[in-house]
Amino acid sequence: MKTLGTLAAVMLLGLMGLSSAPGAEPIKLRFSHVVAPDTPKGKGAEEFRRLATLYTNGKVEVEVYPSSKLYRDLEELEALQLGAVEMVAPSLAKFGPLGAKEFELFDLPYLFSDRAALRAVTQGPIGKALLQGLESKGIRGLAFWDNGFKLMSASRPLRGPEDLAGLRMRIQPSRVLQAQMRALGVVPQVIPLPEVRQALQMEMIDGTENPPSNMLVQRLHDVQSHATISNHGYLGYAVIVNKAFWDGLPSDVRRALERAMDEATAYTNAVAEADNERALTIMRAAGQTQFHQQTAAERDAWIAALEPVYADVAARIGWDRIEAIRSAVTRATQ
Ligand code: LMR
């Protein structure tokens, strides 16, 4: 039996947010995502789970739900806001439909030439402002996680932009990706990633765009005869939590989770780069898909064809924002 003194000390510690009572139930943190465990995001979620247990001494128990076991694409954002899950990591393309239109910048074609250019945005004032902008939606943004740069795959060779005309291509739910495909004469179709393989097999669509890691894990190379390594766009994630849940955590627990997230972010980004390189090697060796490395001249032609996408996005987020991003990116790559 606890003495009054011990009880008072436990209550005081609880009030100070420093500790939970011995034997208290762990705080449950449900992390839902839409891809398989053996993807960069899936591995990052597992690493965060491991580190969160370690750094909170088991006060937080992270439950990871991969492969849309709980929620699909846009549903997961709604579930987070409603508090049905505590953490999700949607791709940056999926924030526009939530009303966070500034996130559309991440889908702009050929904006980021490499990861250094991307970091200038995600790790600088622009990235910070983007995450802060989510607070009014009941969301706290914790980190940006990489997947990688996208290739375009289809049932025929894709060299010049004219080769895409008339194709039906799967996209994520994003107005920018819709504009991108329309600028190439493509008919865009929004389909959740786990359903894309079947849609290709049934010839409901002709192609899609993905970083190599997602293409391999979904086994899309079995059903796509051609792919062009165009690196025309980037696919990454924002790891976000329900703000009320986060603000209600004891401060020592929150600090421990922040540490776990920082380390899980570095881990995920390293894994993403290696996984994408490995995925390309594996798919090339498998031989079902013919991979074409886009030439400089082809790249210039795609950039010219995709120019209208910038005006489309500027109409929503303003040219001044796009220019600010372009100059941050240019400074980083000089
Ligand atoms: C997609 O829908 O293609 C991606 O957002 C999936 C993911 O989360 O990597």
Short mmCIF file of C-alpha atoms and ligand atoms in Angstrom, two decimals:
data_model
loop_
_atom_site.label_atom_id
_atom_site.label_comp_id
_atom_site.label_asym_id
_atom_site.label_seq_id
_atom_site.Cartn_x
_atom_site.Cartn_y
_atom_site.Cartn_z
CA MET A 1 0.00 0.00 0.00
CA LYS A 2 1.29 3.45 -0.86
CA THR A 3 1.81 5.90 1.99
CA LEU A 4 0.25 9.34 1.69
CA GLY A 5 3.76 10.76 1.17
CA THR A 6 4.44 8.44 -1.78
CA LEU A 7 1.06 9.20 -3.33
CA ALA A 8 1.68 12.93 -3.01
CA ALA A 9 5.11 12.54 -4.64
CA VAL A 10 3.62 10.53 -7.53
CA MET A 11 0.86 13.12 -8.04
CA LEU A 12 3.39 15.94 -7.94
CA LEU A 13 5.60 14.23 -10.51
CA GLY A 14 2.55 13.64 -12.69
CA LEU A 15 1.55 17.29 -12.46
CA MET A 16 5.07 18.35 -13.37
CA GLY A 17 4.81 16.09 -16.38
CA LEU A 18 8.05 14.33 -15.46
CA SER A 19 7.01 10.78 -14.91
CA SER A 20 4.09 8.43 -14.85
CA ALA A 21 3.20 6.37 -11.79
CA PRO A 22 4.99 3.03 -11.54
CA GLY A 23 2.93 0.35 -13.22
CA ALA A 24 0.85 2.92 -15.14
CA GLU A 25 -0.55 1.86 -18.51
CA PRO A 26 1.74 2.90 -21.40
CA ILE A 27 0.50 5.70 -23.62
CA LYS A 28 -0.66 4.18 -26.89
CA LEU A 29 0.42 5.84 -30.15
CA ARG A 30 -1.15 4.36 -33.29
CA PHE A 31 0.92 5.02 -36.45
CA SER A 32 -1.08 4.22 -39.57
CA HIS A 33 0.30 4.23 -43.11
CA VAL A 34 -0.59 2.98 -46.56
CA VAL A 35 2.53 1.16 -47.77
CA ALA A 36 4.17 -2.18 -47.02
CA PRO A 37 6.55 -2.67 -44.07
CA ASP A 38 9.52 -3.20 -46.42
CA THR A 39 9.38 0.31 -47.93
CA PRO A 40 11.38 3.34 -46.71
CA LYS A 41 8.32 4.66 -44.84
CA GLY A 42 7.48 1.23 -43.41
CA LYS A 43 11.05 0.79 -42.15
CA GLY A 44 11.09 4.35 -40.77
CA ALA A 45 7.86 3.71 -38.84
CA GLU A 46 9.36 0.55 -37.30
CA GLU A 47 12.54 2.39 -36.36
CA PHE A 48 10.50 5.16 -34.73
CA ARG A 49 8.56 2.50 -32.79
CA ARG A 50 11.80 0.95 -31.52
CA LEU A 51 13.38 4.28 -30.55
CA ALA A 52 10.21 5.61 -28.93
CA THR A 53 10.07 2.56 -26.62
CA LEU A 54 13.76 2.96 -25.83
CA TYR A 55 13.81 6.69 -25.12
CA THR A 56 10.54 6.79 -23.15
CA ASN A 57 11.52 3.69 -21.12
CA GLY A 58 8.39 1.97 -22.35
CA LYS A 59 6.03 4.79 -21.32
CA VAL A 60 4.91 5.04 -24.95
CA GLU A 61 3.84 2.01 -26.94
CA VAL A 62 3.81 2.65 -30.69
CA GLU A 63 1.53 0.39 -32.73
CA VAL A 64 2.34 0.48 -36.44
CA TYR A 65 -0.47 -0.33 -38.90
CA PRO A 66 1.04 -0.67 -42.42
CA SER A 67 -0.53 -1.40 -45.84
CA SER A 68 -3.76 0.61 -45.28
CA LYS A 69 -4.83 -1.92 -42.61
CA LEU A 70 -6.67 0.87 -40.83
CA TYR A 71 -7.16 3.68 -43.35
CA ARG A 72 -6.56 4.39 -47.03
CA ASP A 73 -5.03 7.52 -48.59
CA LEU A 74 -7.09 10.58 -47.67
CA GLU A 75 -9.07 8.74 -44.96
CA GLU A 76 -5.95 8.56 -42.81
CA LEU A 77 -5.73 12.36 -42.63
CA GLU A 78 -9.34 12.57 -41.51
CA ALA A 79 -8.76 9.78 -38.96
CA LEU A 80 -5.82 11.72 -37.56
CA GLN A 81 -7.85 14.90 -37.16
CA LEU A 82 -10.63 12.95 -35.46
CA GLY A 83 -8.15 11.28 -33.08
CA ALA A 84 -8.85 7.76 -34.39
CA VAL A 85 -5.06 7.42 -34.86
CA GLU A 86 -2.27 9.52 -33.39
CA MET A 87 0.35 9.53 -36.18
CA VAL A 88 0.36 9.23 -39.97
CA ALA A 89 2.91 10.04 -42.70
CA PRO A 90 1.03 10.80 -45.93
CA SER A 91 2.94 11.69 -49.05
CA LEU A 92 3.31 15.45 -49.53
CA ALA A 93 1.01 15.21 -52.56
CA LYS A 94 -1.91 14.37 -50.27
CA PHE A 95 -1.82 17.59 -48.22
CA GLY A 96 -3.30 19.81 -50.95
CA PRO A 97 -6.73 18.13 -50.76
CA LEU A 98 -6.64 18.76 -46.99
CA GLY A 99 -6.59 22.49 -47.74
CA ALA A 100 -2.84 22.88 -47.14
CA LYS A 101 -2.36 24.15 -50.68
CA GLU A 102 1.23 25.41 -50.11
CA PHE A 103 2.32 21.75 -50.01
CA GLU A 104 1.55 21.63 -53.74
CA LEU A 105 5.04 22.98 -54.34
CA PHE A 106 6.51 19.51 -53.73
CA ASP A 107 4.76 18.13 -56.81
CA LEU A 108 6.06 20.82 -59.17
CA PRO A 109 7.86 19.03 -62.02
CA TYR A 110 11.65 19.33 -62.23
CA LEU A 111 11.79 21.73 -59.27
CA PHE A 112 14.34 19.75 -57.25
CA SER A 113 17.44 18.58 -59.09
CA ASP A 114 18.72 16.55 -56.13
CA ARG A 115 18.32 15.94 -52.39
CA ALA A 116 20.40 19.04 -51.48
CA ALA A 117 17.88 21.22 -53.31
CA LEU A 118 15.06 19.49 -51.50
CA ARG A 119 16.70 19.89 -48.07
CA ALA A 120 16.99 23.64 -48.70
CA VAL A 121 13.19 23.68 -48.60
CA THR A 122 12.34 20.99 -46.02
CA GLN A 123 15.04 21.95 -43.50
CA GLY A 124 14.84 25.72 -43.97
CA PRO A 125 12.29 28.40 -43.06
CA ILE A 126 9.92 27.30 -45.85
CA GLY A 127 9.63 23.75 -44.45
CA LYS A 128 9.16 25.08 -40.93
CA ALA A 129 6.37 27.43 -42.06
CA LEU A 130 4.67 24.60 -43.98
CA LEU A 131 4.54 22.40 -40.87
CA GLN A 132 3.40 25.30 -38.69
CA GLY A 133 0.60 26.03 -41.14
CA LEU A 134 -0.93 22.64 -40.23
CA GLU A 135 -1.59 23.66 -36.61
CA SER A 136 -4.85 25.42 -37.48
CA LYS A 137 -6.09 22.03 -38.79
CA GLY A 138 -5.42 20.30 -35.46
CA ILE A 139 -2.19 18.77 -36.76
CA ARG A 140 1.39 19.07 -35.49
CA GLY A 141 4.06 18.42 -38.14
CA LEU A 142 7.13 16.62 -36.79
CA ALA A 143 9.38 15.79 -39.75
CA PHE A 144 9.82 15.37 -43.47
CA TRP A 145 10.79 11.87 -44.61
CA ASP A 146 12.17 10.98 -48.05
CA ASN A 147 11.15 8.36 -50.46
CA GLY A 148 12.73 9.43 -53.74
CA PHE A 149 12.55 10.84 -57.23
CA LYS A 150 9.95 9.38 -59.56
CA LEU A 151 10.21 7.56 -62.84
CA MET A 152 7.40 7.25 -65.36
CA SER A 153 6.37 3.75 -66.46
CA ALA A 154 4.00 2.62 -69.19
CA SER A 155 3.13 -0.02 -71.75
CA ARG A 156 5.25 1.71 -74.42
CA PRO A 157 8.57 3.60 -74.61
CA LEU A 158 8.45 7.17 -73.26
CA ARG A 159 11.14 9.36 -74.83
CA GLY A 160 9.72 12.72 -75.91
CA PRO A 161 6.71 14.25 -74.10
CA GLU A 162 4.59 13.44 -77.17
CA ASP A 163 5.00 9.71 -76.39
CA LEU A 164 2.71 10.12 -73.39
CA ALA A 165 -0.20 11.59 -75.32
CA GLY A 166 -3.40 9.58 -74.93
CA LEU A 167 -2.12 7.30 -72.16
CA ARG A 168 -4.19 6.69 -69.02
CA MET A 169 -1.90 7.11 -66.03
CA ARG A 170 -2.45 6.54 -62.33
CA ILE A 171 -1.76 9.51 -60.05
CA GLN A 172 -2.04 10.28 -56.35
CA PRO A 173 -4.86 12.64 -55.36
CA SER A 174 -3.10 15.91 -56.25
CA ARG A 175 -4.20 18.83 -58.44
CA VAL A 176 -0.59 19.41 -59.46
CA LEU A 177 -0.13 15.84 -60.64
CA GLN A 178 -3.41 16.13 -62.51
CA ALA A 179 -2.13 19.29 -64.24
CA GLN A 180 1.22 17.60 -64.92
CA MET A 181 -0.44 14.67 -66.67
CA ARG A 182 -2.83 16.89 -68.62
CA ALA A 183 0.10 19.01 -69.84
CA LEU A 184 1.53 15.79 -71.29
CA GLY A 185 -1.76 14.88 -72.97
CA VAL A 186 -2.35 12.07 -70.46
CA VAL A 187 -5.70 11.10 -68.92
CA PRO A 188 -4.97 11.06 -65.16
CA GLN A 189 -6.74 8.59 -62.87
CA VAL A 190 -6.61 8.72 -59.08
CA ILE A 191 -6.14 5.20 -57.66
CA PRO A 192 -4.71 4.13 -54.28
CA LEU A 193 -1.23 2.62 -54.70
CA PRO A 194 -2.10 -0.92 -53.46
CA GLU A 195 -4.71 -1.16 -56.27
CA VAL A 196 -2.45 0.00 -59.11
CA ARG A 197 -0.99 -3.40 -60.03
CA GLN A 198 -4.43 -4.85 -60.59
CA ALA A 199 -5.59 -1.79 -62.55
CA LEU A 200 -2.56 -2.26 -64.84
CA GLN A 201 -3.19 -6.00 -65.20
CA MET A 202 -6.81 -5.35 -66.11
CA GLU A 203 -5.67 -2.66 -68.58
CA MET A 204 -7.80 -0.03 -66.87
CA ILE A 205 -4.69 2.18 -67.00
CA ASP A 206 -1.54 2.17 -69.12
CA GLY A 207 1.03 3.48 -66.71
CA THR A 208 1.99 5.31 -63.58
CA GLU A 209 4.77 7.28 -61.84
CA ASN A 210 6.63 6.12 -58.73
CA PRO A 211 9.97 6.13 -57.00
CA PRO A 212 11.66 2.79 -57.85
CA SER A 213 11.16 1.45 -54.28
CA ASN A 214 7.35 1.69 -54.51
CA MET A 215 7.40 0.29 -58.04
CA LEU A 216 9.35 -2.78 -56.89
CA VAL A 217 7.43 -3.42 -53.65
CA GLN A 218 4.13 -3.26 -55.59
CA ARG A 219 5.66 -5.52 -58.29
CA LEU A 220 4.68 -3.08 -61.01
CA HIS A 221 7.75 -4.05 -63.07
CA ASP A 222 5.95 -7.35 -63.79
CA VAL A 223 3.20 -5.44 -65.58
CA GLN A 224 5.01 -2.45 -67.12
CA SER A 225 7.08 -3.05 -70.25
CA HIS A 226 8.83 0.36 -70.24
CA ALA A 227 10.03 2.94 -67.76
CA THR A 228 11.86 6.21 -68.17
CA ILE A 229 14.16 7.40 -65.40
CA SER A 230 13.07 10.99 -65.63
CA ASN A 231 13.37 12.12 -61.99
CA HIS A 232 10.68 14.63 -62.95
CA GLY A 233 9.13 14.76 -59.49
CA TYR A 234 9.76 13.95 -55.88
CA LEU A 235 7.80 11.73 -53.49
CA GLY A 236 8.29 12.31 -49.79
CA TYR A 237 6.26 12.43 -46.61
CA ALA A 238 5.40 14.66 -43.69
CA VAL A 239 5.15 12.79 -40.39
CA ILE A 240 2.31 14.38 -38.48
CA VAL A 241 0.49 13.86 -35.17
CA ASN A 242 -2.85 14.81 -33.71
CA LYS A 243 -2.08 18.15 -32.03
CA ALA A 244 -4.32 17.65 -28.99
CA PHE A 245 -2.67 14.27 -28.32
CA TRP A 246 0.81 15.76 -28.70
CA ASP A 247 0.15 18.82 -26.55
CA GLY A 248 -1.35 16.59 -23.85
CA LEU A 249 1.82 14.47 -23.47
CA PRO A 250 4.04 14.96 -20.42
CA SER A 251 6.94 17.18 -21.49
CA ASP A 252 9.65 14.55 -20.83
CA VAL A 253 7.75 12.06 -22.99
CA ARG A 254 7.38 14.63 -25.77
CA ARG A 255 11.11 15.38 -25.70
CA ALA A 256 11.93 11.67 -25.83
CA LEU A 257 9.62 11.21 -28.82
CA GLU A 258 11.19 14.21 -30.57
CA ARG A 259 14.60 12.57 -30.12
CA ALA A 260 13.22 9.29 -31.48
CA MET A 261 11.74 11.14 -34.46
CA ASP A 262 15.00 12.99 -35.25
CA GLU A 263 16.93 9.74 -35.31
CA ALA A 264 14.21 7.86 -37.21
CA THR A 265 14.26 10.64 -39.82
CA ALA A 266 18.00 10.34 -40.43
CA TYR A 267 17.60 6.56 -40.63
CA THR A 268 14.64 6.72 -43.06
CA ASN A 269 16.37 9.17 -45.37
CA ALA A 270 19.46 6.95 -45.58
CA VAL A 271 17.31 3.86 -46.14
CA ALA A 272 15.26 5.63 -48.83
CA GLU A 273 18.30 6.50 -50.90
CA ALA A 274 19.75 2.99 -50.65
CA ASP A 275 16.40 1.25 -51.24
CA ASN A 276 15.67 3.24 -54.39
CA GLU A 277 19.08 2.47 -55.86
CA ARG A 278 18.72 -1.21 -54.98
CA ALA A 279 15.18 -1.37 -56.38
CA LEU A 280 16.40 -0.12 -59.76
CA THR A 281 19.20 -2.69 -59.81
CA ILE A 282 16.78 -5.52 -58.93
CA MET A 283 14.18 -4.48 -61.52
CA ARG A 284 16.82 -4.04 -64.23
CA ALA A 285 18.17 -7.52 -63.46
CA ALA A 286 14.64 -9.00 -63.50
CA GLY A 287 14.39 -7.90 -67.14
CA GLN A 288 10.61 -7.47 -67.46
CA THR A 289 10.78 -3.69 -67.83
CA GLN A 290 13.09 -1.86 -70.23
CA PHE A 291 14.54 1.11 -68.36
CA HIS A 292 15.53 4.19 -70.31
CA GLN A 293 17.67 6.96 -68.79
CA GLN A 294 16.22 10.26 -69.94
CA THR A 295 18.71 12.25 -72.05
CA ALA A 296 19.42 15.97 -71.51
CA ALA A 297 17.56 16.87 -74.73
CA GLU A 298 14.52 14.78 -73.71
CA ARG A 299 14.58 16.40 -70.27
CA ASP A 300 14.53 19.88 -71.84
CA ALA A 301 11.54 18.88 -73.97
CA TRP A 302 9.65 17.55 -70.92
CA ILE A 303 10.45 20.73 -68.95
CA ALA A 304 9.06 22.87 -71.79
CA ALA A 305 5.91 20.73 -72.06
CA LEU A 306 5.37 20.91 -68.29
CA GLU A 307 5.81 24.70 -67.98
CA PRO A 308 1.99 25.33 -67.77
CA VAL A 309 1.89 23.39 -64.48
CA TYR A 310 3.73 26.26 -62.76
CA ALA A 311 1.06 28.78 -63.78
CA ASP A 312 -1.62 26.38 -62.57
CA VAL A 313 -0.02 26.13 -59.11
CA ALA A 314 0.83 29.85 -59.00
CA ALA A 315 -2.86 30.63 -59.43
CA ARG A 316 -3.40 28.95 -56.04
CA ILE A 317 -0.24 29.67 -54.05
CA GLY A 318 1.12 32.80 -55.81
CA TRP A 319 4.16 33.40 -58.03
CA ASP A 320 6.00 35.08 -55.14
CA ARG A 321 6.01 31.80 -53.18
CA ILE A 322 7.17 29.82 -56.19
CA GLU A 323 9.98 32.33 -56.78
CA ALA A 324 11.03 32.14 -53.10
CA ILE A 325 11.24 28.35 -53.39
CA ARG A 326 13.10 28.52 -56.68
CA SER A 327 15.72 30.86 -55.23
CA ALA A 328 16.18 28.65 -52.10
CA VAL A 329 16.68 25.68 -54.42
CA THR A 330 19.08 27.59 -56.71
CA ARG A 331 21.19 28.78 -53.76
CA ALA A 332 21.46 25.20 -52.49
CA THR A 333 22.69 23.82 -55.80
CA GLN A 334 25.21 26.58 -56.68
C1 LMR B 1 1.31 6.76 -53.46
O1 LMR B 1 0.10 6.84 -53.25
O2 LMR B 1 1.81 6.43 -54.52
C2 LMR B 1 2.26 7.07 -52.33
O3 LMR B 1 1.78 8.18 -51.65
C3 LMR B 1 2.31 5.90 -51.43
C4 LMR B 1 3.29 6.15 -50.32
O4 LMR B 1 2.84 6.53 -49.24
O5 LMR B 1 4.50 5.98 -50.58
#
